[in-house]
Structures are given as structure tokens and as C-alpha cells.
Amino acid sequence: VQYIEAFRTFDKCIVDSEHTKYAVSNYFQEYGGKIEVCYSPAKESDIKQSSDVIKCRYILIISADRWLKNSYRALCALDDMYERNLLGDIKVVVVGVQDNNFSKVVKNRSNFQFKNYVTAEELEALYKNCSVFLYPTLNEGFGYPPLEAMKYGRTCVVSAVCSLPEICGEAVYYINPYDLGEMQTRILEALENPISEDVILLQRNKILHRQNLDLEKLCEIIVDK
């Protein structure tokens, strides 16, 4: 009710993706105003990378302490793969863990490196040097994290839900985030058959172009040009 009352005060609603636009239309059908899409602005591109680089092949998971990002299922899937000797010397780096609860649920602890929240410089280095970026999120309004890995040509395995197919196009591997078996299958495929960097960068640059155009449009809306 509070959301509907807030929406009714708007002449126009600006949202960050086509997915969000139609989610608003679906869940707040009482709102009869105009809904316009402006992609979220591009993030800084000149962040220096940390020189502290992990010297092995690894799968990267971020925002692990947010249940909506679904990291627990990902860790269960990966731990089971270690139990069955499917990942060889591949390690898993998990970022955004503020306590050791996650480390307690995995049996193959030596294959996981758990980190608290890291600096922007360290996160850039982690994106750039990962073998696969795994993002099994359950909900996403836009989808910054895959784009951050894609700008380095990294192969991503992401949820086939919410806004991610709109943002990532054909440049990632998609999964059902609730299905551990499918998650494992796509991880193996991504490790053995990385997506072409040309394909990845083409999609990333396409979204970047739209982001820049939409930022100009948003500024014009704000100043009522």
C-alpha cells in the first residue's frame, strides 16, 4: 500500500531495465503513470588494480553474505564437485563473507578462500584474473557484477532470471539458480569451453553504449530540458 501511494505521487517513473519496468507493471498495476527505462550508469573504468593477484585458476563469487545472491547453493554445488574430483586444481574465491559460517558448511575447506569485503582495487584484480565468474543471484534489477567481469573478457555463469538475460545477452552461460546439478554442469562447461572474449566484449560494449546514452537522457529529464 505504501509503495502504491508513493507511485501515485509520480508523474513519471524511471527504472533501470526493461525487466524492472515490467515488474513494476506487474506488481503495481494500480500505477497508471509513464514508466521509462534508463540503464544504470556505467561504473568507473579507471580503478587501479591491486598488485596482490591470486596465482592460480579460480572461480569467483561475490556478495556472499546477501542471501538474495544465492551463494550458499553455489558453495554446496562446488563442494560436491570437489568431493567427486571434478574441479582438479581450480580454487574458489568467495568475497563478502563477514563471519566464518560459510567456511563451516564446506567439507573441502582448503579449496575455498573466504574474504571479507575487499577494496575496489582488489575486487578489480579478482574480476580480471578469475577463470569463471559465478553469479547465481535470485533477483537483480540491472546486473552490474557480470558486466564488471565481462569488461575483462571473463566467462560468466549467471542466473537466467530477472534482468540478466537482457543485460548479458548471448555472452554468458545461464543457469537455473535453484538447480545445483545444472549449476555444476554449466561450471564444467564454462571451464572447458570459455566464451570468446570477442563475443563477451561485444555485448559489454553494447550495454556500455546504451548506459552512456541513457545517462545523457536521464540528465535531460532531471533538468527538464
PDB file of C-alpha atoms in Angstrom:
ATOM      1  CA  VAL A   1       0.000   0.000   0.000  1.00  0.00           C
ATOM      2  CA  GLN A   2       2.790   2.414   0.874  1.00  0.00           C
ATOM      3  CA  TYR A   3       4.512   1.728  -2.439  1.00  0.00           C
ATOM      4  CA  ILE A   4       1.304   2.336  -4.382  1.00  0.00           C
ATOM      5  CA  GLU A   5       0.715   5.609  -2.559  1.00  0.00           C
ATOM      6  CA  ALA A   6       4.267   6.662  -3.381  1.00  0.00           C
ATOM      7  CA  PHE A   7       3.874   5.706  -7.038  1.00  0.00           C
ATOM      8  CA  ARG A   8       0.706   7.773  -7.312  1.00  0.00           C
ATOM      9  CA  THR A   9       2.681  10.917  -6.500  1.00  0.00           C
ATOM     10  CA  PHE A  10       4.950  10.410  -9.533  1.00  0.00           C
ATOM     11  CA  ASP A  11       4.304  11.906 -12.954  1.00  0.00           C
ATOM     12  CA  LYS A  12       6.941   9.602 -14.380  1.00  0.00           C
ATOM     13  CA  CYS A  13       8.791   6.561 -13.066  1.00  0.00           C
ATOM     14  CA  ILE A  14      12.403   5.988 -14.189  1.00  0.00           C
ATOM     15  CA  VAL A  15      13.675   2.410 -13.835  1.00  0.00           C
ATOM     16  CA  ASP A  16      16.991   0.725 -14.629  1.00  0.00           C
ATOM     17  CA  SER A  17      15.974  -2.068 -17.030  1.00  0.00           C
ATOM     18  CA  GLU A  18      13.138  -3.406 -19.156  1.00  0.00           C
ATOM     19  CA  HIS A  19      12.792  -6.183 -16.577  1.00  0.00           C
ATOM     20  CA  THR A  20      12.178  -3.647 -13.813  1.00  0.00           C
ATOM     21  CA  LYS A  21       9.713  -1.748 -15.975  1.00  0.00           C
ATOM     22  CA  TYR A  22       7.525  -4.778 -16.477  1.00  0.00           C
ATOM     23  CA  ALA A  23       7.962  -5.939 -12.887  1.00  0.00           C
ATOM     24  CA  VAL A  24       6.514  -2.579 -11.778  1.00  0.00           C
ATOM     25  CA  SER A  25       3.698  -3.002 -14.305  1.00  0.00           C
ATOM     26  CA  ASN A  26       3.018  -6.494 -12.977  1.00  0.00           C
ATOM     27  CA  TYR A  27       3.178  -5.905  -9.228  1.00  0.00           C
ATOM     28  CA  PHE A  28       1.920  -2.314  -9.108  1.00  0.00           C
ATOM     29  CA  GLN A  29      -0.717  -2.329 -11.801  1.00  0.00           C
ATOM     30  CA  GLU A  30      -2.575   0.414  -9.952  1.00  0.00           C
ATOM     31  CA  TYR A  31       0.159   2.819 -11.039  1.00  0.00           C
ATOM     32  CA  GLY A  32      -1.069   4.327 -14.275  1.00  0.00           C
ATOM     33  CA  GLY A  33       1.780   6.737 -14.974  1.00  0.00           C
ATOM     34  CA  LYS A  34       4.533   6.514 -17.544  1.00  0.00           C
ATOM     35  CA  ILE A  35       7.431   4.148 -16.875  1.00  0.00           C
ATOM     36  CA  GLU A  36      10.664   4.961 -18.678  1.00  0.00           C
ATOM     37  CA  VAL A  37      13.839   2.886 -18.832  1.00  0.00           C
ATOM     38  CA  CYS A  38      17.298   4.393 -18.327  1.00  0.00           C
ATOM     39  CA  TYR A  39      20.023   1.832 -17.842  1.00  0.00           C
ATOM     40  CA  SER A  40      22.091   2.271 -14.696  1.00  0.00           C
ATOM     41  CA  PRO A  41      25.171   4.436 -15.406  1.00  0.00           C
ATOM     42  CA  ALA A  42      28.473   2.755 -16.168  1.00  0.00           C
ATOM     43  CA  LYS A  43      30.785   2.370 -13.208  1.00  0.00           C
ATOM     44  CA  GLU A  44      34.247   3.890 -13.016  1.00  0.00           C
ATOM     45  CA  SER A  45      36.607   2.324 -15.540  1.00  0.00           C
ATOM     46  CA  ASP A  46      39.915   3.740 -14.302  1.00  0.00           C
ATOM     47  CA  ILE A  47      40.163   1.957 -10.940  1.00  0.00           C
ATOM     48  CA  LYS A  48      43.709   0.728 -10.426  1.00  0.00           C
ATOM     49  CA  GLN A  49      44.036  -2.969  -9.750  1.00  0.00           C
ATOM     50  CA  SER A  50      45.695  -4.381  -6.695  1.00  0.00           C
ATOM     51  CA  SER A  51      49.094  -5.948  -7.294  1.00  0.00           C
ATOM     52  CA  ASP A  52      48.115  -8.740  -4.890  1.00  0.00           C
ATOM     53  CA  VAL A  53      46.999 -11.280  -7.521  1.00  0.00           C
ATOM     54  CA  ILE A  54      45.931 -14.840  -6.737  1.00  0.00           C
ATOM     55  CA  LYS A  55      48.379 -17.147  -8.512  1.00  0.00           C
ATOM     56  CA  CYS A  56      46.028 -19.941  -9.521  1.00  0.00           C
ATOM     57  CA  ARG A  57      42.909 -20.585 -11.575  1.00  0.00           C
ATOM     58  CA  TYR A  58      39.807 -19.770  -9.589  1.00  0.00           C
ATOM     59  CA  ILE A  59      36.051 -19.327  -9.689  1.00  0.00           C
ATOM     60  CA  LEU A  60      34.903 -16.009  -8.218  1.00  0.00           C
ATOM     61  CA  ILE A  61      31.777 -15.485  -6.095  1.00  0.00           C
ATOM     62  CA  ILE A  62      30.910 -12.069  -4.597  1.00  0.00           C
ATOM     63  CA  SER A  63      28.407 -10.589  -2.107  1.00  0.00           C
ATOM     64  CA  ALA A  64      28.297 -13.919  -0.324  1.00  0.00           C
ATOM     65  CA  ASP A  65      26.595 -12.668   2.839  1.00  0.00           C
ATOM     66  CA  ARG A  66      23.498 -11.478   0.955  1.00  0.00           C
ATOM     67  CA  TRP A  67      21.038 -14.377   0.813  1.00  0.00           C
ATOM     68  CA  LEU A  68      19.473 -12.977  -2.353  1.00  0.00           C
ATOM     69  CA  LYS A  69      22.737 -13.599  -4.206  1.00  0.00           C
ATOM     70  CA  ASN A  70      22.292 -17.333  -3.562  1.00  0.00           C
ATOM     71  CA  SER A  71      25.921 -18.047  -2.675  1.00  0.00           C
ATOM     72  CA  TYR A  72      25.037 -20.868  -0.285  1.00  0.00           C
ATOM     73  CA  ARG A  73      23.694 -23.029  -3.113  1.00  0.00           C
ATOM     74  CA  ALA A  74      26.752 -22.216  -5.199  1.00  0.00           C
ATOM     75  CA  LEU A  75      29.091 -23.307  -2.395  1.00  0.00           C
ATOM     76  CA  CYS A  76      27.150 -26.548  -1.892  1.00  0.00           C
ATOM     77  CA  ALA A  77      27.351 -27.260  -5.635  1.00  0.00           C
ATOM     78  CA  LEU A  78      31.091 -26.558  -5.772  1.00  0.00           C
ATOM     79  CA  ASP A  79      31.878 -28.514  -2.604  1.00  0.00           C
ATOM     80  CA  ASP A  80      30.095 -31.537  -4.066  1.00  0.00           C
ATOM     81  CA  MET A  81      32.165 -31.170  -7.240  1.00  0.00           C
ATOM     82  CA  TYR A  82      35.351 -31.309  -5.147  1.00  0.00           C
ATOM     83  CA  GLU A  83      34.019 -34.423  -3.423  1.00  0.00           C
ATOM     84  CA  ARG A  84      33.729 -36.048  -6.857  1.00  0.00           C
ATOM     85  CA  ASN A  85      37.102 -34.751  -8.088  1.00  0.00           C
ATOM     86  CA  LEU A  86      35.550 -32.708 -10.895  1.00  0.00           C
ATOM     87  CA  LEU A  87      37.418 -29.438 -10.450  1.00  0.00           C
ATOM     88  CA  GLY A  88      41.059 -30.508 -10.362  1.00  0.00           C
ATOM     89  CA  ASP A  89      43.280 -27.644  -9.242  1.00  0.00           C
ATOM     90  CA  ILE A  90      40.603 -24.955  -9.645  1.00  0.00           C
ATOM     91  CA  LYS A  91      40.035 -22.955  -6.448  1.00  0.00           C
ATOM     92  CA  VAL A  92      37.054 -20.856  -5.330  1.00  0.00           C
ATOM     93  CA  VAL A  93      37.400 -17.290  -4.056  1.00  0.00           C
ATOM     94  CA  VAL A  94      34.393 -16.069  -2.061  1.00  0.00           C
ATOM     95  CA  VAL A  95      34.117 -12.331  -1.336  1.00  0.00           C
ATOM     96  CA  GLY A  96      31.815 -10.593   1.116  1.00  0.00           C
ATOM     97  CA  VAL A  97      31.889 -13.075   3.994  1.00  0.00           C
ATOM     98  CA  GLN A  98      31.798 -11.241   7.317  1.00  0.00           C
ATOM     99  CA  ASP A  99      31.966 -14.349   9.507  1.00  0.00           C
ATOM    100  CA  ASN A 100      33.010 -17.952   9.127  1.00  0.00           C
ATOM    101  CA  ASN A 101      29.559 -19.510   8.755  1.00  0.00           C
ATOM    102  CA  PHE A 102      30.134 -20.349   5.097  1.00  0.00           C
ATOM    103  CA  SER A 103      33.516 -21.912   5.728  1.00  0.00           C
ATOM    104  CA  LYS A 104      31.867 -24.274   8.211  1.00  0.00           C
ATOM    105  CA  VAL A 105      29.468 -25.726   5.631  1.00  0.00           C
ATOM    106  CA  VAL A 106      32.105 -26.872   3.127  1.00  0.00           C
ATOM    107  CA  LYS A 107      33.987 -30.138   3.566  1.00  0.00           C
ATOM    108  CA  ASN A 108      36.840 -29.293   1.214  1.00  0.00           C
ATOM    109  CA  ARG A 109      37.894 -26.163   3.063  1.00  0.00           C
ATOM    110  CA  SER A 110      41.383 -25.960   1.531  1.00  0.00           C
ATOM    111  CA  ASN A 111      39.876 -25.341  -1.916  1.00  0.00           C
ATOM    112  CA  PHE A 112      37.985 -22.236  -0.789  1.00  0.00           C
ATOM    113  CA  GLN A 113      39.402 -18.830   0.046  1.00  0.00           C
ATOM    114  CA  PHE A 114      36.939 -16.708   2.025  1.00  0.00           C
ATOM    115  CA  LYS A 115      37.406 -12.954   2.114  1.00  0.00           C
ATOM    116  CA  ASN A 116      35.562 -10.140   3.859  1.00  0.00           C
ATOM    117  CA  TYR A 117      34.568  -7.123   1.777  1.00  0.00           C
ATOM    118  CA  VAL A 118      37.618  -6.035  -0.224  1.00  0.00           C
ATOM    119  CA  THR A 119      38.837  -2.746  -1.665  1.00  0.00           C
ATOM    120  CA  ALA A 120      37.761  -1.635  -5.124  1.00  0.00           C
ATOM    121  CA  GLU A 121      41.323  -2.243  -6.311  1.00  0.00           C
ATOM    122  CA  GLU A 122      41.382  -5.822  -5.050  1.00  0.00           C
ATOM    123  CA  LEU A 123      37.946  -6.539  -6.485  1.00  0.00           C
ATOM    124  CA  GLU A 124      39.104  -5.302  -9.902  1.00  0.00           C
ATOM    125  CA  ALA A 125      42.054  -7.696  -9.764  1.00  0.00           C
ATOM    126  CA  LEU A 126      39.760 -10.559  -8.743  1.00  0.00           C
ATOM    127  CA  TYR A 127      37.422  -9.886 -11.670  1.00  0.00           C
ATOM    128  CA  LYS A 128      40.278  -9.579 -14.150  1.00  0.00           C
ATOM    129  CA  ASN A 129      42.083 -12.774 -13.169  1.00  0.00           C
ATOM    130  CA  CYS A 130      39.254 -15.224 -12.467  1.00  0.00           C
ATOM    131  CA  SER A 131      38.679 -18.213 -14.726  1.00  0.00           C
ATOM    132  CA  VAL A 132      34.903 -18.067 -14.233  1.00  0.00           C
ATOM    133  CA  PHE A 133      32.645 -15.548 -12.521  1.00  0.00           C
ATOM    134  CA  LEU A 134      29.732 -17.364 -10.875  1.00  0.00           C
ATOM    135  CA  TYR A 135      26.655 -15.256 -10.109  1.00  0.00           C
ATOM    136  CA  PRO A 136      23.617 -17.388  -9.161  1.00  0.00           C
ATOM    137  CA  THR A 137      21.533 -14.451  -7.921  1.00  0.00           C
ATOM    138  CA  LEU A 138      17.812 -14.827  -7.296  1.00  0.00           C
ATOM    139  CA  ASN A 139      16.906 -11.239  -8.142  1.00  0.00           C
ATOM    140  CA  GLU A 140      18.608  -8.400  -9.990  1.00  0.00           C
ATOM    141  CA  GLY A 141      17.286  -5.034 -11.073  1.00  0.00           C
ATOM    142  CA  PHE A 142      20.087  -4.357 -13.548  1.00  0.00           C
ATOM    143  CA  GLY A 143      23.204  -6.520 -13.253  1.00  0.00           C
ATOM    144  CA  TYR A 144      26.476  -4.715 -12.575  1.00  0.00           C
ATOM    145  CA  PRO A 145      28.622  -7.658 -11.361  1.00  0.00           C
ATOM    146  CA  PRO A 146      28.629  -9.735 -14.588  1.00  0.00           C
ATOM    147  CA  LEU A 147      29.458  -6.599 -16.584  1.00  0.00           C
ATOM    148  CA  GLU A 148      32.414  -5.962 -14.286  1.00  0.00           C
ATOM    149  CA  ALA A 149      33.817  -9.394 -15.134  1.00  0.00           C
ATOM    150  CA  MET A 150      32.831  -9.142 -18.804  1.00  0.00           C
ATOM    151  CA  LYS A 151      34.863  -5.965 -19.330  1.00  0.00           C
ATOM    152  CA  TYR A 152      37.946  -8.177 -18.869  1.00  0.00           C
ATOM    153  CA  GLY A 153      36.590 -10.834 -21.229  1.00  0.00           C
ATOM    154  CA  ARG A 154      35.871 -13.245 -18.370  1.00  0.00           C
ATOM    155  CA  THR A 155      33.412 -16.085 -18.879  1.00  0.00           C
ATOM    156  CA  CYS A 156      30.388 -15.761 -16.575  1.00  0.00           C
ATOM    157  CA  VAL A 157      27.863 -18.312 -15.316  1.00  0.00           C
ATOM    158  CA  VAL A 158      24.771 -16.390 -14.223  1.00  0.00           C
ATOM    159  CA  SER A 159      21.118 -16.872 -13.351  1.00  0.00           C
ATOM    160  CA  ALA A 160      18.671 -16.975 -16.224  1.00  0.00           C
ATOM    161  CA  VAL A 161      16.238 -14.809 -14.261  1.00  0.00           C
ATOM    162  CA  CYS A 162      15.273 -11.156 -13.757  1.00  0.00           C
ATOM    163  CA  SER A 163      17.295  -8.614 -15.782  1.00  0.00           C
ATOM    164  CA  LEU A 164      20.391 -10.704 -16.512  1.00  0.00           C
ATOM    165  CA  PRO A 165      19.368 -12.137 -19.918  1.00  0.00           C
ATOM    166  CA  GLU A 166      18.569  -8.566 -21.004  1.00  0.00           C
ATOM    167  CA  ILE A 167      21.980  -7.270 -19.903  1.00  0.00           C
ATOM    168  CA  CYS A 168      24.243 -10.233 -20.652  1.00  0.00           C
ATOM    169  CA  GLY A 169      22.697 -11.376 -23.927  1.00  0.00           C
ATOM    170  CA  GLU A 170      24.361 -14.409 -25.507  1.00  0.00           C
ATOM    171  CA  ALA A 171      27.733 -13.679 -23.905  1.00  0.00           C
ATOM    172  CA  VAL A 172      27.357 -15.789 -20.737  1.00  0.00           C
ATOM    173  CA  TYR A 173      26.299 -19.260 -19.636  1.00  0.00           C
ATOM    174  CA  TYR A 174      22.865 -19.295 -17.969  1.00  0.00           C
ATOM    175  CA  ILE A 175      21.620 -21.450 -15.098  1.00  0.00           C
ATOM    176  CA  ASN A 176      18.512 -22.171 -13.101  1.00  0.00           C
ATOM    177  CA  PRO A 177      19.729 -20.735  -9.754  1.00  0.00           C
ATOM    178  CA  TYR A 178      17.710 -23.299  -7.783  1.00  0.00           C
ATOM    179  CA  ASP A 179      19.150 -26.336  -9.600  1.00  0.00           C
ATOM    180  CA  LEU A 180      22.550 -27.393  -8.220  1.00  0.00           C
ATOM    181  CA  GLY A 181      23.029 -30.040 -10.897  1.00  0.00           C
ATOM    182  CA  GLU A 182      22.545 -27.544 -13.702  1.00  0.00           C
ATOM    183  CA  MET A 183      24.855 -25.104 -11.933  1.00  0.00           C
ATOM    184  CA  GLN A 184      27.559 -27.772 -11.805  1.00  0.00           C
ATOM    185  CA  THR A 185      27.061 -28.666 -15.462  1.00  0.00           C
ATOM    186  CA  ARG A 186      27.447 -25.058 -16.636  1.00  0.00           C
ATOM    187  CA  ILE A 187      30.515 -24.519 -14.424  1.00  0.00           C
ATOM    188  CA  LEU A 188      32.235 -27.501 -16.038  1.00  0.00           C
ATOM    189  CA  GLU A 189      31.251 -26.250 -19.494  1.00  0.00           C
ATOM    190  CA  ALA A 190      32.490 -22.725 -18.750  1.00  0.00           C
ATOM    191  CA  LEU A 191      35.845 -24.024 -17.512  1.00  0.00           C
ATOM    192  CA  GLU A 192      36.380 -26.295 -20.511  1.00  0.00           C
ATOM    193  CA  ASN A 193      34.817 -24.032 -23.151  1.00  0.00           C
ATOM    194  CA  PRO A 194      35.281 -20.360 -22.228  1.00  0.00           C
ATOM    195  CA  ILE A 195      33.155 -17.955 -24.241  1.00  0.00           C
ATOM    196  CA  SER A 196      35.106 -15.997 -26.853  1.00  0.00           C
ATOM    197  CA  GLU A 197      36.432 -12.707 -25.467  1.00  0.00           C
ATOM    198  CA  ASP A 198      35.279 -11.023 -28.698  1.00  0.00           C
ATOM    199  CA  VAL A 199      31.700 -12.146 -28.022  1.00  0.00           C
ATOM    200  CA  ILE A 200      31.884 -11.042 -24.401  1.00  0.00           C
ATOM    201  CA  LEU A 201      33.362  -7.612 -25.143  1.00  0.00           C
ATOM    202  CA  LEU A 202      30.886  -7.002 -27.963  1.00  0.00           C
ATOM    203  CA  GLN A 203      27.972  -7.449 -25.550  1.00  0.00           C
ATOM    204  CA  ARG A 204      29.648  -5.464 -22.791  1.00  0.00           C
ATOM    205  CA  ASN A 205      30.370  -2.557 -25.147  1.00  0.00           C
ATOM    206  CA  LYS A 206      26.804  -2.665 -26.469  1.00  0.00           C
ATOM    207  CA  ILE A 207      25.479  -2.209 -22.921  1.00  0.00           C
ATOM    208  CA  LEU A 208      28.111   0.451 -22.175  1.00  0.00           C
ATOM    209  CA  HIS A 209      26.954   2.447 -25.208  1.00  0.00           C
ATOM    210  CA  ARG A 210      23.346   2.243 -24.013  1.00  0.00           C
ATOM    211  CA  GLN A 211      24.409   3.250 -20.496  1.00  0.00           C
ATOM    212  CA  ASN A 212      26.143   6.372 -21.791  1.00  0.00           C
ATOM    213  CA  LEU A 213      23.171   7.369 -23.950  1.00  0.00           C
ATOM    214  CA  ASP A 214      20.736   6.783 -21.103  1.00  0.00           C
ATOM    215  CA  LEU A 215      22.840   8.820 -18.686  1.00  0.00           C
ATOM    216  CA  GLU A 216      22.522  11.808 -21.019  1.00  0.00           C
ATOM    217  CA  LYS A 217      18.783  11.178 -21.311  1.00  0.00           C
ATOM    218  CA  LEU A 218      18.409  10.944 -17.541  1.00  0.00           C
ATOM    219  CA  CYS A 219      20.273  14.214 -17.033  1.00  0.00           C
ATOM    220  CA  GLU A 220      17.953  15.894 -19.541  1.00  0.00           C
ATOM    221  CA  ILE A 221      14.918  14.533 -17.694  1.00  0.00           C
ATOM    222  CA  ILE A 222      16.267  15.797 -14.368  1.00  0.00           C
ATOM    223  CA  VAL A 223      16.886  19.312 -15.658  1.00  0.00           C
ATOM    224  CA  ASP A 224      13.668  19.134 -17.717  1.00  0.00           C
ATOM    225  CA  LYS A 225      15.402  20.064 -20.948  1.00  0.00           C
TER     226      LYS A 225
END
